[in-house]
Amino acid sequence: MPTDVFTAIAEPHRRAILDQLRAGPASVGELVDRMGLPQPTVSKHLRVLRDHRIVSCRTAAQSRIYQLNTEPLAELDDWLQPYRLLWQRSFAALGDHLDRTDEKRTR
């Protein structure tokens, strides 16, 4: 079993399931249809995501309805924050450079 949220979402099919659930809750059958994967494969990935509380599940009649739970993804957001600052600085430096280049052209 994966030990953290990073490991849980490292698998591309799991990220694809999360992308599907961003639009709203879906049953296993709907996810199978949308993704074109066998039902056991989708269920296996949903179990991992559920074990990490990245998705939650409720029963409606004979269907299991899954929905995204973004709270555990905060760990990812926290980890990415310093990288966002680097990107912002890089973009700001690029903007300054382009402004200086534009000023030279307009003289």
GROMACS .gro file of C-alpha atoms in nm, residues 9 29 34 106:
model
    4
    9ILE     CA    1  -0.124   0.983  -0.733
   29GLY     CA    2  -1.951   0.221  -1.418
   34ARG     CA    3  -1.523   0.733  -1.965
  106THR     CA    4   1.092   5.217  -2.893
   0.00000   0.00000   0.00000
